[in-house]
mmCIF file of C-alpha atoms in Angstrom:
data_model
loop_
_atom_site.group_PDB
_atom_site.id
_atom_site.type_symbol
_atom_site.label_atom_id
_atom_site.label_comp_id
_atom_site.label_asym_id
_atom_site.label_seq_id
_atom_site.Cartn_x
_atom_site.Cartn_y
_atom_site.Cartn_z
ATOM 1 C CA UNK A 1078 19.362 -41.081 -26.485
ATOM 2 C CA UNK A 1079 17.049 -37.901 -26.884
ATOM 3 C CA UNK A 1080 18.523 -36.531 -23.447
ATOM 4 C CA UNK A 1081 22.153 -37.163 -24.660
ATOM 5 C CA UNK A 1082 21.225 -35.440 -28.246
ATOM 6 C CA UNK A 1083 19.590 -32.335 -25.871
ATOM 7 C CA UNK A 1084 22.394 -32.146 -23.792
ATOM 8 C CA UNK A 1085 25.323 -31.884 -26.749
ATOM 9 C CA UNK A 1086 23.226 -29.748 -28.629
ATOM 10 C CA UNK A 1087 23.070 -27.258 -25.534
ATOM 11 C CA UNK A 1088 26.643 -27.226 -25.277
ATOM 12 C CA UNK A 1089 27.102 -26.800 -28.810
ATOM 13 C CA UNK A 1090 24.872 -23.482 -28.390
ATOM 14 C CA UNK A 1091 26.572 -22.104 -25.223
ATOM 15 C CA UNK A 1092 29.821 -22.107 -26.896
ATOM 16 C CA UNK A 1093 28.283 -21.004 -30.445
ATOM 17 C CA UNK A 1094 26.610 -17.700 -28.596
ATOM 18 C CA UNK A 1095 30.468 -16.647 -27.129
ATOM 19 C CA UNK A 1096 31.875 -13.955 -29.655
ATOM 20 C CA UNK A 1097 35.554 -14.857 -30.876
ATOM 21 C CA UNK A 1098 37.963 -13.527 -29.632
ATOM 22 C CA UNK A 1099 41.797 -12.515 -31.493
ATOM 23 C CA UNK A 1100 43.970 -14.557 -28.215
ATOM 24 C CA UNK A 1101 42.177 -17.696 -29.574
ATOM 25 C CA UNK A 1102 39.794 -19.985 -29.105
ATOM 26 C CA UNK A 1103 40.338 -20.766 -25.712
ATOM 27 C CA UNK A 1104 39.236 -16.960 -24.977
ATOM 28 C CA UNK A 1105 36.186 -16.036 -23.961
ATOM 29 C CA UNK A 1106 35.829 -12.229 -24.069
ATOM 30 C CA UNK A 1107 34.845 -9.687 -21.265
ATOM 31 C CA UNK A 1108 31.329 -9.245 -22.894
ATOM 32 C CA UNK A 1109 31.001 -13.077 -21.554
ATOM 33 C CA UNK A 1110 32.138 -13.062 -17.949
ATOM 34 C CA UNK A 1111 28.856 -9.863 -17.617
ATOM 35 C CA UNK A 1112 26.099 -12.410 -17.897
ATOM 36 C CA UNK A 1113 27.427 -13.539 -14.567
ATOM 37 C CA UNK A 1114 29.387 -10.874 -13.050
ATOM 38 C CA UNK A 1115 27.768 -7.906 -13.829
ATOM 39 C CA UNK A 1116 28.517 -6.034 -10.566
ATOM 40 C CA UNK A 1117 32.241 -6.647 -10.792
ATOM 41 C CA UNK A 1118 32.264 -5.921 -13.895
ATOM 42 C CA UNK A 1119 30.550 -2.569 -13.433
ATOM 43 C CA UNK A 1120 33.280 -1.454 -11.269
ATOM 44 C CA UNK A 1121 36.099 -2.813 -13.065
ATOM 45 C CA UNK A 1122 35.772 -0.977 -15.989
ATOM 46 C CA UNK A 1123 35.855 2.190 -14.430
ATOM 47 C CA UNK A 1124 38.972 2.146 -12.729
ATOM 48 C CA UNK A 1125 42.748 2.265 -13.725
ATOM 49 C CA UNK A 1126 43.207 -1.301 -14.983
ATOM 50 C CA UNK A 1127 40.151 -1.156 -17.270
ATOM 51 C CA UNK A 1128 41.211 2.161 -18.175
ATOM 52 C CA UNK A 1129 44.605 1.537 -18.757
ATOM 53 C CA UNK A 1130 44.031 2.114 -22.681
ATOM 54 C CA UNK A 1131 41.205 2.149 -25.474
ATOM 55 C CA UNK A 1132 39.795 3.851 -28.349
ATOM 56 C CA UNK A 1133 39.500 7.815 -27.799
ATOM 57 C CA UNK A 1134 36.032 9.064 -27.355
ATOM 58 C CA UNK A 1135 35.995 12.126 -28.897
ATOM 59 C CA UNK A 1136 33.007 13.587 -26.291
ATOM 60 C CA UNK A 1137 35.167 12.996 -23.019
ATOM 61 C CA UNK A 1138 38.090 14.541 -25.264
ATOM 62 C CA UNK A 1139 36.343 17.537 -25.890
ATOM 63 C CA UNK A 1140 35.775 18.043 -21.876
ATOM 64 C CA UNK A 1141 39.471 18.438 -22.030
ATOM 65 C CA UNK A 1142 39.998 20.638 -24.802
ATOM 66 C CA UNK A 1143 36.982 23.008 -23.495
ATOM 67 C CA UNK A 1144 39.162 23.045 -20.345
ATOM 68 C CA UNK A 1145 42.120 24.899 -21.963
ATOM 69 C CA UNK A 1146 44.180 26.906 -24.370
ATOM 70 C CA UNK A 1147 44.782 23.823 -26.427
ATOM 71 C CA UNK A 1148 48.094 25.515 -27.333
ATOM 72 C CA UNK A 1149 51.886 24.785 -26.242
ATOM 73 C CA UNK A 1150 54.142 26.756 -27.934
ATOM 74 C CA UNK A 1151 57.754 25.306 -27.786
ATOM 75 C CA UNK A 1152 58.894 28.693 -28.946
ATOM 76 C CA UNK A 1153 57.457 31.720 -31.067
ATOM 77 C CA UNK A 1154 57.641 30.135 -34.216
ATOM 78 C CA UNK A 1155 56.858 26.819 -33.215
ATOM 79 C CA UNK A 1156 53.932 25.335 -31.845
ATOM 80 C CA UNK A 1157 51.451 22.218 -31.504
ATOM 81 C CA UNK A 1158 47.218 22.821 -31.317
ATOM 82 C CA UNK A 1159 44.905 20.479 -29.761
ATOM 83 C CA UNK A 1160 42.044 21.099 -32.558
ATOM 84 C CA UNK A 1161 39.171 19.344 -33.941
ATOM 85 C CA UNK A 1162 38.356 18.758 -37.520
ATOM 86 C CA UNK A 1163 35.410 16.608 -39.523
ATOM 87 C CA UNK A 1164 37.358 13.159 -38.570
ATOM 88 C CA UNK A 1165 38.033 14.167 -34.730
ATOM 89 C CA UNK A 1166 40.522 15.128 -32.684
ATOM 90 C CA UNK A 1167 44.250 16.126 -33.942
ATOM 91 C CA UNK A 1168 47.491 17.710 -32.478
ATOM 92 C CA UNK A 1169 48.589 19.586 -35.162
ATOM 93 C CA UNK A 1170 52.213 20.909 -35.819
ATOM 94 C CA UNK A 1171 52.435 24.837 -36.731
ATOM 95 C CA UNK A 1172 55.921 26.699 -38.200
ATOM 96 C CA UNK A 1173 55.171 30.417 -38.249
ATOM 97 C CA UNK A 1174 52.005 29.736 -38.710
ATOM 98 C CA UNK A 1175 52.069 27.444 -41.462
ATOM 99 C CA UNK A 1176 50.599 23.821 -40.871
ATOM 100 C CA UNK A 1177 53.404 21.055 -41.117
ATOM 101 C CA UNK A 1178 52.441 17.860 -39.687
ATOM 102 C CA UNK A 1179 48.538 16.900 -38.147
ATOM 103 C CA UNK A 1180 47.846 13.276 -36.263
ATOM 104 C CA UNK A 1181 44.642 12.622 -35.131
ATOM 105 C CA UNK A 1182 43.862 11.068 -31.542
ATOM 106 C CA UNK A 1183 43.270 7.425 -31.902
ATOM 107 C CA UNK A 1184 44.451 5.639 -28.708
ATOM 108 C CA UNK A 1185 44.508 6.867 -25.165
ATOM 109 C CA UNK A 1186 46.541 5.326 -22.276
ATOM 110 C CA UNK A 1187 46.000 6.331 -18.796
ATOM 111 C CA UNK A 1188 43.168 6.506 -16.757
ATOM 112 C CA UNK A 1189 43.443 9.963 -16.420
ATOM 113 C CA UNK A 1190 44.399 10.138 -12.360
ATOM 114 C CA UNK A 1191 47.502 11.292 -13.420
ATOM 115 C CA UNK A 1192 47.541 11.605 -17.321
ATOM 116 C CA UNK A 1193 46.256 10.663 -20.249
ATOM 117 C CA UNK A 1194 48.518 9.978 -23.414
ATOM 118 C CA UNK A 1195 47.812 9.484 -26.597
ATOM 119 C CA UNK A 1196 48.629 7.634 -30.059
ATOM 120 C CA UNK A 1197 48.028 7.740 -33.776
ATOM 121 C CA UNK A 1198 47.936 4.774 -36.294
ATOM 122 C CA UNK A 1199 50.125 4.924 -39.627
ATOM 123 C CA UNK A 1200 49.151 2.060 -41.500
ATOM 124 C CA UNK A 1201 50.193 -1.198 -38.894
ATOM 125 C CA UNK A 1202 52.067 0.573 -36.546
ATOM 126 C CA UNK A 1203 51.533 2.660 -33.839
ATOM 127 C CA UNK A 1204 52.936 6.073 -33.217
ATOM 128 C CA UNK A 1205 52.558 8.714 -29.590
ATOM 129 C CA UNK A 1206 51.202 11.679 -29.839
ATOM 130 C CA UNK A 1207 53.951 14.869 -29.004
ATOM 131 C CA UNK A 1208 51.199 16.248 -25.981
ATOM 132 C CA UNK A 1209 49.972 14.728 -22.891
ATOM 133 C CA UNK A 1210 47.215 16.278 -20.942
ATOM 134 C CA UNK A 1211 48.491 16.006 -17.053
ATOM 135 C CA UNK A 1212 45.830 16.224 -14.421
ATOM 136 C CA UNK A 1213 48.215 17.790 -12.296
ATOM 137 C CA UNK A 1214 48.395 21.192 -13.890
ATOM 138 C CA UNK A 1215 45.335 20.005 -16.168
ATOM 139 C CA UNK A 1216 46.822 21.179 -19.064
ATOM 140 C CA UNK A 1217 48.628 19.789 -22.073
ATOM 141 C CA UNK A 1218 52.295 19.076 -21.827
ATOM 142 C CA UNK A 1219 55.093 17.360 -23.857
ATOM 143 C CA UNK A 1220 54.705 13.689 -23.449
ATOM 144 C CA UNK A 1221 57.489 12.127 -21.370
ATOM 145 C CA UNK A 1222 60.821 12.229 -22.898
ATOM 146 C CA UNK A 1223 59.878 13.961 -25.494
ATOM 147 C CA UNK A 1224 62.535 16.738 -26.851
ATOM 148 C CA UNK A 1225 61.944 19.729 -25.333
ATOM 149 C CA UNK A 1226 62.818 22.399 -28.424
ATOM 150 C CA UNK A 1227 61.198 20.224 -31.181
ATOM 151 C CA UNK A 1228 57.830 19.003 -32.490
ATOM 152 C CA UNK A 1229 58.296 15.295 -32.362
ATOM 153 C CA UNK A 1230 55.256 12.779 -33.845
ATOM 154 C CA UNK A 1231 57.397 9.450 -34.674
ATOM 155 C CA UNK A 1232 58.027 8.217 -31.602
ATOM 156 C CA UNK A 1233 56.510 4.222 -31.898
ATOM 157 C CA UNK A 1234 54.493 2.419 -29.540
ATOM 158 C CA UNK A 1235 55.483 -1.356 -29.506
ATOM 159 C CA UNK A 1236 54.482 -4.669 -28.512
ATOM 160 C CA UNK A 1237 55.945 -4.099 -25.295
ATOM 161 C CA UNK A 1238 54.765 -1.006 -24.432
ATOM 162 C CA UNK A 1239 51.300 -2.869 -25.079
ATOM 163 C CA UNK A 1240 51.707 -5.825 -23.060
ATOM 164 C CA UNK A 1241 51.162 -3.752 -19.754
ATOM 165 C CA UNK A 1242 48.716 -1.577 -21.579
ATOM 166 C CA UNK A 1243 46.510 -3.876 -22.715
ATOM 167 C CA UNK A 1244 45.138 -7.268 -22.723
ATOM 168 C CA UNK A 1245 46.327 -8.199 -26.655
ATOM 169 C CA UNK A 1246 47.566 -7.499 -29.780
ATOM 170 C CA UNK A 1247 48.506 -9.946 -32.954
ATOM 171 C CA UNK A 1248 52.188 -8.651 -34.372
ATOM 172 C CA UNK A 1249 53.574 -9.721 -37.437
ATOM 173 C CA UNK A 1250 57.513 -9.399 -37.687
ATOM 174 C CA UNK A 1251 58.455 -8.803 -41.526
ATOM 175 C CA UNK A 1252 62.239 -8.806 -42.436
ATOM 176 C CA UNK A 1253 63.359 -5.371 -44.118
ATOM 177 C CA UNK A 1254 66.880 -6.295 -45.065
ATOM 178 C CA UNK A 1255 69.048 -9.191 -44.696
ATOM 179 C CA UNK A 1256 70.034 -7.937 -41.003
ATOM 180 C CA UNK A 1257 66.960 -5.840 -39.875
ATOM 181 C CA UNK A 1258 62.743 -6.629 -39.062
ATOM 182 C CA UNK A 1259 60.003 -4.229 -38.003
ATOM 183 C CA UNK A 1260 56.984 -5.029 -36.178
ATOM 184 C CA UNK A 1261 53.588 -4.750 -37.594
ATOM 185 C CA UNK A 1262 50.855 -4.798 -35.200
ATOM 186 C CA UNK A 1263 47.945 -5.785 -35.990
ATOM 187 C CA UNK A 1264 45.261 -3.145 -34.938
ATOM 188 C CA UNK A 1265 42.354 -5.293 -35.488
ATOM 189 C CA UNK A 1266 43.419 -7.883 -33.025
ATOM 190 C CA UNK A 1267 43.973 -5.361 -30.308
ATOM 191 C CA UNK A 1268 41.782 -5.533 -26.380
ATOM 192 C CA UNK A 1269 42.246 -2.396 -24.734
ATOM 193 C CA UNK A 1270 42.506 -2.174 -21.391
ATOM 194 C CA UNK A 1271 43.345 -4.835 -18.740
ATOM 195 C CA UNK A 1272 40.401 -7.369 -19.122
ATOM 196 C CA UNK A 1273 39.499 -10.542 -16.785
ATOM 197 C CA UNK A 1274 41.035 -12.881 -18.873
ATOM 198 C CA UNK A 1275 44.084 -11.150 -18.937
ATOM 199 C CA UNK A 1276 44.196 -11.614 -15.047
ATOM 200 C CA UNK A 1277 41.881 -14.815 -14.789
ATOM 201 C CA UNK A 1278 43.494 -17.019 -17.876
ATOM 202 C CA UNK A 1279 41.317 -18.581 -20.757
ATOM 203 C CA UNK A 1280 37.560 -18.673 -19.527
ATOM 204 C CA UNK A 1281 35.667 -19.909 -22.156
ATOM 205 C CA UNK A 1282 35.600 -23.583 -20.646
ATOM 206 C CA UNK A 1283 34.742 -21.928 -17.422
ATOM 207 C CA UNK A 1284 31.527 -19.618 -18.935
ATOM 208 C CA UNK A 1285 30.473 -22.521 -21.385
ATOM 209 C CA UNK A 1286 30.325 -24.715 -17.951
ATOM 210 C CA UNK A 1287 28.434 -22.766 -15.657
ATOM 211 C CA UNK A 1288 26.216 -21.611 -18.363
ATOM 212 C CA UNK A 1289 25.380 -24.972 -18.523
ATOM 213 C CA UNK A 1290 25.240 -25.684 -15.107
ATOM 214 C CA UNK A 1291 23.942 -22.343 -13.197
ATOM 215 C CA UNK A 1292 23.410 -24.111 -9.928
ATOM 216 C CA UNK A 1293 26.908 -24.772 -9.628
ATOM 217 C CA UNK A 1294 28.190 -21.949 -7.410
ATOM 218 C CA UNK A 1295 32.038 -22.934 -6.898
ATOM 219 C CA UNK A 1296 33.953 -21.721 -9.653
ATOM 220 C CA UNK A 1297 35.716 -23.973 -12.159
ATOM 221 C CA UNK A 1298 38.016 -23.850 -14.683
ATOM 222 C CA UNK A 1299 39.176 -20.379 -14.394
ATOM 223 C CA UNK A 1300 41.794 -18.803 -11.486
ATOM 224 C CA UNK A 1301 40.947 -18.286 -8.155
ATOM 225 C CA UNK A 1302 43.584 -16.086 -6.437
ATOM 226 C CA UNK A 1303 43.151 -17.142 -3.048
ATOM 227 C CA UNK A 1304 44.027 -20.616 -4.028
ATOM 228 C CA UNK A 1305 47.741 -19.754 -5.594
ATOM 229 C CA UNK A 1306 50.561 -19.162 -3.558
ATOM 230 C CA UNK A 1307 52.292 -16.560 -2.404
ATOM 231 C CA UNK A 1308 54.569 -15.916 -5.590
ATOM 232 C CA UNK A 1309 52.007 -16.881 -7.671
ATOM 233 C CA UNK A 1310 50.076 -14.131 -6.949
ATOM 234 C CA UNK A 1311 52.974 -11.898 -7.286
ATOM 235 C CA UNK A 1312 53.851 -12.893 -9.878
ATOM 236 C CA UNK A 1313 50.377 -12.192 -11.447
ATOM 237 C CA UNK A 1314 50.909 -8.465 -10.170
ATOM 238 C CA UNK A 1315 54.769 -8.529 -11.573
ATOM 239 C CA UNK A 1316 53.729 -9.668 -15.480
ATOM 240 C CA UNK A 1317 53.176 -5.372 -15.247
ATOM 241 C CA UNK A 1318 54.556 -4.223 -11.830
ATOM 242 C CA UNK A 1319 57.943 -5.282 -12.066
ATOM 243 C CA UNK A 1320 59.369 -1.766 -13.684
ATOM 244 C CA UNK A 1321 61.527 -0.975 -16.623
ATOM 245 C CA UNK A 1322 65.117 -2.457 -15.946
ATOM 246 C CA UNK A 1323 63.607 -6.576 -17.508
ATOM 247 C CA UNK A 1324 63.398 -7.658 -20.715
ATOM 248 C CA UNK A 1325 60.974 -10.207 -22.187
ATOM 249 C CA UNK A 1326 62.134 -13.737 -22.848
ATOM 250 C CA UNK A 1327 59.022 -14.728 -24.601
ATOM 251 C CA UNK A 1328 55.633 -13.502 -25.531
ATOM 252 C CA UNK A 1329 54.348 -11.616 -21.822
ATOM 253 C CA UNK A 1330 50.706 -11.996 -23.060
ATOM 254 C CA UNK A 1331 51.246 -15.607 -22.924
ATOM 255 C CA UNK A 1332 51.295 -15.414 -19.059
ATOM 256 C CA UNK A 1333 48.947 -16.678 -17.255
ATOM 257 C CA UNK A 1334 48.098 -16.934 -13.446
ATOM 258 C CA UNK A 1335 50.062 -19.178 -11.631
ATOM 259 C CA UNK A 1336 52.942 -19.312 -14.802
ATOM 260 C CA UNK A 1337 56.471 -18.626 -13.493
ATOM 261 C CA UNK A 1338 57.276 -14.978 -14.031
ATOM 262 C CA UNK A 1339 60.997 -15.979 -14.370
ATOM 263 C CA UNK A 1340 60.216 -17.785 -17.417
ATOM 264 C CA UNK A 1341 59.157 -14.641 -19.684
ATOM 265 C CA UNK A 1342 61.338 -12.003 -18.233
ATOM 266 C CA UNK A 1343 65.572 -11.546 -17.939
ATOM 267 C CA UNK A 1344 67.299 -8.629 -15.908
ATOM 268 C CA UNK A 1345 68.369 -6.067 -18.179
ATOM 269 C CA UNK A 1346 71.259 -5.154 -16.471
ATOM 270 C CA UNK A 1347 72.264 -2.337 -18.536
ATOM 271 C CA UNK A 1348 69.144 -0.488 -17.042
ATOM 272 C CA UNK A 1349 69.124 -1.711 -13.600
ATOM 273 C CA UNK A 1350 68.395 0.034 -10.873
ATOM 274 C CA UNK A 1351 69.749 -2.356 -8.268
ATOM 275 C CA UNK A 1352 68.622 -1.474 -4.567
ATOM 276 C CA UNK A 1353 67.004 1.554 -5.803
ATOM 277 C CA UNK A 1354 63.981 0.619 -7.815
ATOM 278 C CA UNK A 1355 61.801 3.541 -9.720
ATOM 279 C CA UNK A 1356 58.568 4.451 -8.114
ATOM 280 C CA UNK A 1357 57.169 4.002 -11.707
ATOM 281 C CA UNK A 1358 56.450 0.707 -12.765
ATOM 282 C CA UNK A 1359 58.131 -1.050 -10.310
ATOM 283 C CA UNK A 1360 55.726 -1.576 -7.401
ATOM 284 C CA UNK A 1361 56.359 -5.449 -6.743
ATOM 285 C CA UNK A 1362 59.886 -4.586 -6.316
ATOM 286 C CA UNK A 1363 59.318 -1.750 -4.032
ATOM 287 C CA UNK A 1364 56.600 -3.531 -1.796
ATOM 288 C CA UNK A 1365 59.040 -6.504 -1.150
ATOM 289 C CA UNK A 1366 61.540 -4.506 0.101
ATOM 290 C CA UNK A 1367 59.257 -3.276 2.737
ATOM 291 C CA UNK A 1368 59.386 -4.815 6.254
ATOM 292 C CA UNK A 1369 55.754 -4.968 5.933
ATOM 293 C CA UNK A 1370 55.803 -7.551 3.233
ATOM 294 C CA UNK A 1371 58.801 -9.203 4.543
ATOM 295 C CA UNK A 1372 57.683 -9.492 8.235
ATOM 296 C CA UNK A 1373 54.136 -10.950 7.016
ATOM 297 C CA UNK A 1374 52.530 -13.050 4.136
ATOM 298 C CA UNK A 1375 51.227 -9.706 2.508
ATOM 299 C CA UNK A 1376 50.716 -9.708 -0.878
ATOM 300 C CA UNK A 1377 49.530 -6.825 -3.615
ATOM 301 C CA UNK A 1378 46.027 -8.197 -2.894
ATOM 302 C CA UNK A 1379 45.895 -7.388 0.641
ATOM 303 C CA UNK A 1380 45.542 -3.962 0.062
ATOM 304 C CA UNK A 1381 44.165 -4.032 -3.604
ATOM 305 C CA UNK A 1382 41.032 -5.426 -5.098
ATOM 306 C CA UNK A 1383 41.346 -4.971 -8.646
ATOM 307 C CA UNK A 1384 37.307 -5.335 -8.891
ATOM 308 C CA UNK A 1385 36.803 -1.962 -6.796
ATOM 309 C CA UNK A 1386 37.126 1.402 -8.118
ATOM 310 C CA UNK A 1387 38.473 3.021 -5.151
ATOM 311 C CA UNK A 1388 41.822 4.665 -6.408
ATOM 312 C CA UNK A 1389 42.888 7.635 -4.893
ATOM 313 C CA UNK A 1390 40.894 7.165 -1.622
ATOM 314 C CA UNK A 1391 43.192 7.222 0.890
ATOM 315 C CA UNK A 1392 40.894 6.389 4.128
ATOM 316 C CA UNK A 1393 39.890 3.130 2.498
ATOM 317 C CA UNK A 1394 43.882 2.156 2.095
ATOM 318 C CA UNK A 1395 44.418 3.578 5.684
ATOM 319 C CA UNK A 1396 41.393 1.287 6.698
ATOM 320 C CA UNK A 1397 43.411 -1.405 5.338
ATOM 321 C CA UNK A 1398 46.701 -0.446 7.286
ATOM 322 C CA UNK A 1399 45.162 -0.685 10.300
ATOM 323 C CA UNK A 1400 43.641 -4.195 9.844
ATOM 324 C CA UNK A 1401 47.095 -5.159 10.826
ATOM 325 C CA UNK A 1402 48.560 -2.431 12.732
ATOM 326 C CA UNK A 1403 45.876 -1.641 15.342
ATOM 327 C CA UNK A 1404 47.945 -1.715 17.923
ATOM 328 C CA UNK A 1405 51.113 0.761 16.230
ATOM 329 C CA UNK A 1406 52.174 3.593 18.617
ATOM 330 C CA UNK A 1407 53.310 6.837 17.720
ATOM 331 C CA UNK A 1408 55.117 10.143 18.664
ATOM 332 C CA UNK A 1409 53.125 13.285 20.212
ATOM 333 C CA UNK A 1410 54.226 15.346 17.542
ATOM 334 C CA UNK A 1411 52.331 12.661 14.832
ATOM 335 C CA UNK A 1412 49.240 12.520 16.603
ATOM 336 C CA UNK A 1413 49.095 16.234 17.117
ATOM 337 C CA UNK A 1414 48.510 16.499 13.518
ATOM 338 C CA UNK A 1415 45.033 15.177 14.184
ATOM 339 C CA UNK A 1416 44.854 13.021 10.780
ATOM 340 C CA UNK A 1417 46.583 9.629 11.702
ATOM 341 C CA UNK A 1418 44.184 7.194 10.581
ATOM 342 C CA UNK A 1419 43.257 8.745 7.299
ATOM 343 C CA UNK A 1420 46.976 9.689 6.318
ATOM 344 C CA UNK A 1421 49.239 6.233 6.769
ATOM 345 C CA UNK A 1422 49.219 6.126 2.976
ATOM 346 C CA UNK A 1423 50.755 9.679 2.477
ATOM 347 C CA UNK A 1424 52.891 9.285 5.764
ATOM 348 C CA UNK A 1425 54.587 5.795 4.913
ATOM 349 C CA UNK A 1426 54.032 5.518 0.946
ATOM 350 C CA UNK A 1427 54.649 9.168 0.270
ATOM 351 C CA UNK A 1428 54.684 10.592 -3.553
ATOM 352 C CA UNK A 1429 58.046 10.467 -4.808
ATOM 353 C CA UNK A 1430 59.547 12.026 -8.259
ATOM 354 C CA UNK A 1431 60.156 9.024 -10.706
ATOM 355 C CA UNK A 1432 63.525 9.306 -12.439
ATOM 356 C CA UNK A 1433 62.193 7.768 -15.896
ATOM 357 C CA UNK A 1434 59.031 10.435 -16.429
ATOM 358 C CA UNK A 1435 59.352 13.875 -16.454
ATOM 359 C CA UNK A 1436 57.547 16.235 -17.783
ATOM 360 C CA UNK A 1437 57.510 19.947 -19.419
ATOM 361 C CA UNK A 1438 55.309 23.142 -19.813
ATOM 362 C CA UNK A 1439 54.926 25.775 -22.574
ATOM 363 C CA UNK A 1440 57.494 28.465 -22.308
ATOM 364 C CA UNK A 1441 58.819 26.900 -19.531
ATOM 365 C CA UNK A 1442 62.752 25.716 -19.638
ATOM 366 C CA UNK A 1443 62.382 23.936 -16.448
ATOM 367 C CA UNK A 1444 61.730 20.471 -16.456
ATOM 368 C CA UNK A 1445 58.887 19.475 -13.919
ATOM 369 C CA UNK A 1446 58.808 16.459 -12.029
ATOM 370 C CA UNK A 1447 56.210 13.322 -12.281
ATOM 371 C CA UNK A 1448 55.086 12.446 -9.142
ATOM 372 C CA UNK A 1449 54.441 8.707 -8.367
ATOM 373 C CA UNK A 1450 52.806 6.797 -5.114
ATOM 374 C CA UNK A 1451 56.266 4.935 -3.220
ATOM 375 C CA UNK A 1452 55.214 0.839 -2.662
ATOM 376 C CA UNK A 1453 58.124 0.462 -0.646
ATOM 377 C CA UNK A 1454 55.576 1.330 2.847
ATOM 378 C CA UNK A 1455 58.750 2.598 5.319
ATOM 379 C CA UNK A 1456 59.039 5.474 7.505
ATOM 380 C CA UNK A 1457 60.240 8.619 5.867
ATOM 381 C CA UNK A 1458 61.770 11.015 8.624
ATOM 382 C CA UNK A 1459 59.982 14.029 6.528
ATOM 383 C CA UNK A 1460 56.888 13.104 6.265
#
């Protein structure tokens, strides 16, 4: 009897020391899965996924606001500062020289490879910031699709834009009229970033278990990739990577590895793109019309390792090209530019311009292309 009393009361304590967390009580919380996975988890919160949004920090803010001008200037009378008062950071809205609108940075999204943008709260809702700062040009620029003659702050952030943005938020949908809601998010309730659990599924069962149990080594109760199929693990990949032309069906955060993807998302066909996918946001697409995926059992995982921080270097993605094409033979002219095994990224996933982001510079009329990595891996007669 005392063993059995020892034994519940240890479980009762395991679970008891696990923080809640807003996605329920199932949910376990990324602060959890460190006690045994602090190396992975290390690494995974510096790269894109982890960095995908969260609160601004007002120190790494001011590395890019030393960096610049802090000034874009749509024409002479009007014109948006990057400034910083007692409360922190704010874009603030200037007509000949008279102060008519100030936001302050709250929320960043973007891990800054490319860009980072930014967003403001207003009571529950959520609103973008008119300036981006591009890492390109590594300056500030109008946010994407932004008008390009006019100061615009009202531009809201949704749900939806959240749902690949982040691991949660709690909405509230109140009725305005007879024949019209709005959304209310919740900004409490909000997990920034892409977290395990929003890859993994509900671990609490599995931490409160091998807490208990520390000599078990084989995981349980959580998702092991390696162990769903092929379009499961897709499908994991699509909840984000499946572009802008679907439409939710039911609540995305509600997916979890190994759900059907059809069942939370319908074709918008108003928006779609058809054989022509967008290089943004629609890398599953892309990679499965490449004969690469088609001619083998590849899958987004067989290149990436969402646990390593090693975006951007190409000789470690090259590395992984050549696991399976060792034996590829090409021209004279392509090995005579002495860079073959380090360049199969740029050569056969080249940058391309996405037709849904754009961006544009101060004084500039000229609209300047955003410049995205191509999944579909092909050969490109230019490159």
């Amino acid at each position: 009897m005392m063993l059995v009393i020892l034994a519940l009361s240890r479980c009762i304590s395991e679970a008891d020391n696990i923080p809640p967390d807003s996605r329920g009580e199932n949910y376990a919380g990324a602060a959890s899965c460190v006690k045994c996975h602090a190396d992975v988890s290390k690494s995974f919160v510096h790269n894109a996924h982890g960095l995908s949004s969260g609160s601004v920090d007002n120190n790494k803010l001011e590395k890019l606001v030393a960096a610049d001008d802090n000034t874009f200037a749509f024409n002479e009378r009007l014109k948006i500062k990057v400034e910083r008062r007692d409360s922190g950071f704010y874009q603030v809205g200037y007509l000949d020289g008279k102060q008519v609108r100030a936001e302050r940075f709250d929320i960043y999204f973007g891990s800054g490879e490319k860009a980072f943008t930014y967003a403001y709260w207003k009571g529950n809702k959520l609103f973008q910031l008119p300036l981006s700062h591009f890492s390109e040009i590594n300056t500030w620029a109008n946010s994407p699709g932004f008008p390009a003659n006019a100061m615009y702050f009202d531009r809201p952030i949704t749900k939806r834009c959240l749902q690949c943005h982040s691991s949660f938020i709690k909405t509230e949908i109140k009725e305005t009229t007879s024949l019209s809601t709005e959304e209310d998010l919740q900004k409490g309730t909000l997990i920034s970033g892409i977290d395990c659990e929003r890859c993994h599924g509900p671990a609490k069962e599995h931490v409160v278990f091998h807490l208990e149990n520390p000599e078990e080594k084989k995981p349980k109760f959580i998702a092991i990739y390696k162990t769903l199929s092929r379009k499961q693990k897709m499908d994991a990949c699509g909840v984000c990577h499946s572009g802008n032309t679907l439409t939710s069906i039911q609540d995305v955060f509600n997916f979890k590895p190994g759900d059907n993807l059809d069942n939370f998302y319908a074709q918008d066909f108003v928006s779609f793109s058809g054989d022509n996918p967008d290089v943004h946001g629609n890398q599953t697409a892309m990679l499965k019309g490449s004969l690469c995926y088609q001619k083998s059992e590849m899958t987004c995982q067989s290149c990436h390792n969402t646990h390593e921080n090693v975006k951007g270097n190409m000789l470690v993605y090259a590395q992984r090209c050549m696991s399976c094409h060792q034996t590829q033979k090409h021209s004279a002219k392509t090995l005579a530019k002495g860079f073959l095994k380090a360049n199969c990224i740029n050569c056969h996933m080249p940058m391309q311009v996405s037709k849904l982001i754009s961006f544009q510079t101060a004084g500039n009329k000229n609209v300047n292309p955003y410049l995205l990595r191509s999944h579909h891996i092909g050969i490109y007669p230019n490159q």
